[in-house]
Amino acid sequence: MRVGVPREIKPDEYRVGLTPTAVREYVSHGHEVYVEAGAGAGAGYPDEAYARAGATILPTADAVFATATLIIKVKEPQAVEWARLTKDHILFTYLHLAPDPAQAQGLLDSGCAAIAYETVTDPQGGLPLLAPMSEVAGRIAVFSAGETLLKHNGGMGLLISGVPGVPPARVAVLGGGVVGMNAARMAAGLGAEVVILERSIPRMRQLDDMFQGRILTRYSTQDAVEEEVLKADVVIGAVLTAGASAPTLVRKSDLSRMKKGSVLVDVSIDQGGCFETSRPTTHNDPTYTVDGVVHYCVANMPGAAPRTSSEALVHATLPFGLQLADQGLDALKKNVHLAKGLNVLKGEVTHPAVAEALGKPFKDPYGAWK
């Protein structure tokens, strides 16, 4: 298989789809790897490191797409990249199609097979390729919230940890999954008062055991969310429905009753956001204010730590990527968990939640494979 790694072109995105270490693994399996010049520079991987690992360095993204069959990226393809995809390509990357009909249509028009990291599953029902970036995003969310709370950044001027004699910030985390757990861990570690709102009682028991009473847990009802949001100095949105748009948990009408200078951090923004007033922002311009409440809605939070994020992501994607390189789309027939990642194939939407969110017909690919 010819494997291609283009440079990421989304603003402020410095992660890379394969590290030199991963390239060596693909080459050892007999595959050819083509890396766009400078693709790993932002994460600290020079072209020379890729060449030593066995990759061929190509000067442009056009050359990578034209040469390779399996395209491995990090972020969803941008419009200029849709035009480079053909029916012969397999695209393996984060897609987040539910809130992005333009991208979905671009992929459908290309005829490619598009496999989304965020809907690949594991035997326990988890999302193993989303988990490492969720870990990073949950931790960064707390650092970003603490910085945004400072007065010169538009916040109320509160130190998230407090000091002796002065109470710390109260942090409400909406969702107790991987993002929420990591956010809670960081916030509690800094000394904040933390409450996690979650709908799974077994998960709340796990969190209670994990944190040994250092955080509060509450069953997530509309009343509970409203009550905690109004108490909070920081609200971290960490909810996820695989393949679908995130549910809206905080309405615009709630903002006028929240503390002035409080902070909303929407980690769910890739899936449309869980606050009604959320819109994607960038690392260069991360915040905006609505009704006195500061919103931090950076759509690629892990991109701020590209070295850590790239390595963590590649460790998770490597086994699946090697299966695709070794077997092509036949890998989906043999690995039901990888098959769950298939969102688009030959101009059809092949994931039910994505199809429902986009209002598109759902095409079950399995019948055609039997």
C-alpha angles and dihedrals in degrees: 000000000000107000121198130200113189124190113263111250103184109116114275092003114138102159120110132215096231132022121213089257090057091046089058090055092053092047091050088057089057098259128135115234123202118192125189112239110266094011093131100032095099091055093046099261112125123206089251091064091054092047091051089052090055104264126137112231114223122195100228143027089241088061093049094050092044093051104038132067100192111053115196117194140152108224129040114281116266123228094268089053095051087063091056094054122093138180088270095061130096109202117201114185145093109300110169090190099168096083094031112070093162092060091044091054091047091055092045091051091050093058091222128142106248119195116190121213090211096063100043107111139201131220091269092055093255129133103242097180094048094046100075093051090043088055091052094043093049092053095043089049090066095047089048092047092051091051093046092051089065115103097239089057094053098266129123093266096254125148106226093219098043119209132251107300094014119085120239126238120285110234122197114198115198106209131023100220126110095299094044094046092050092046090050091048092053095043093048090046089057090052100256123147104248135195124180119203113206138159099211111085093195089053091050089053089052091050092047090052092044096051097037094219096314091118136035124238126204132183106250111243126148089257093050093048092049093048095049095043090055091050095045131100089193129026118192116197108212106157125131138181106187111250094352135094116275115257117251109246103164119049128206089246089063094059097072089059096048124094113280110250093021117140134236116198112191109199088167091066092109087065094046099280133269096241117077091225096049122122127167118271134181136236089253092053104018106160145048132172130236120182091343094308117116115225122206107189107156107167097211105036095160088058088078088070100039098163095052093038096048093050094045092048095047092050088058100040099042099085092048094043091052090052090054092047093047098043108016115213089339084080088072091059091053100041114049091187093057089045089060086066093063106108102160132024129169094341096314132108107239103182116079097214092048092048092050093048092049096041090238129136114266116233115198105215096193096078091059091051097052 
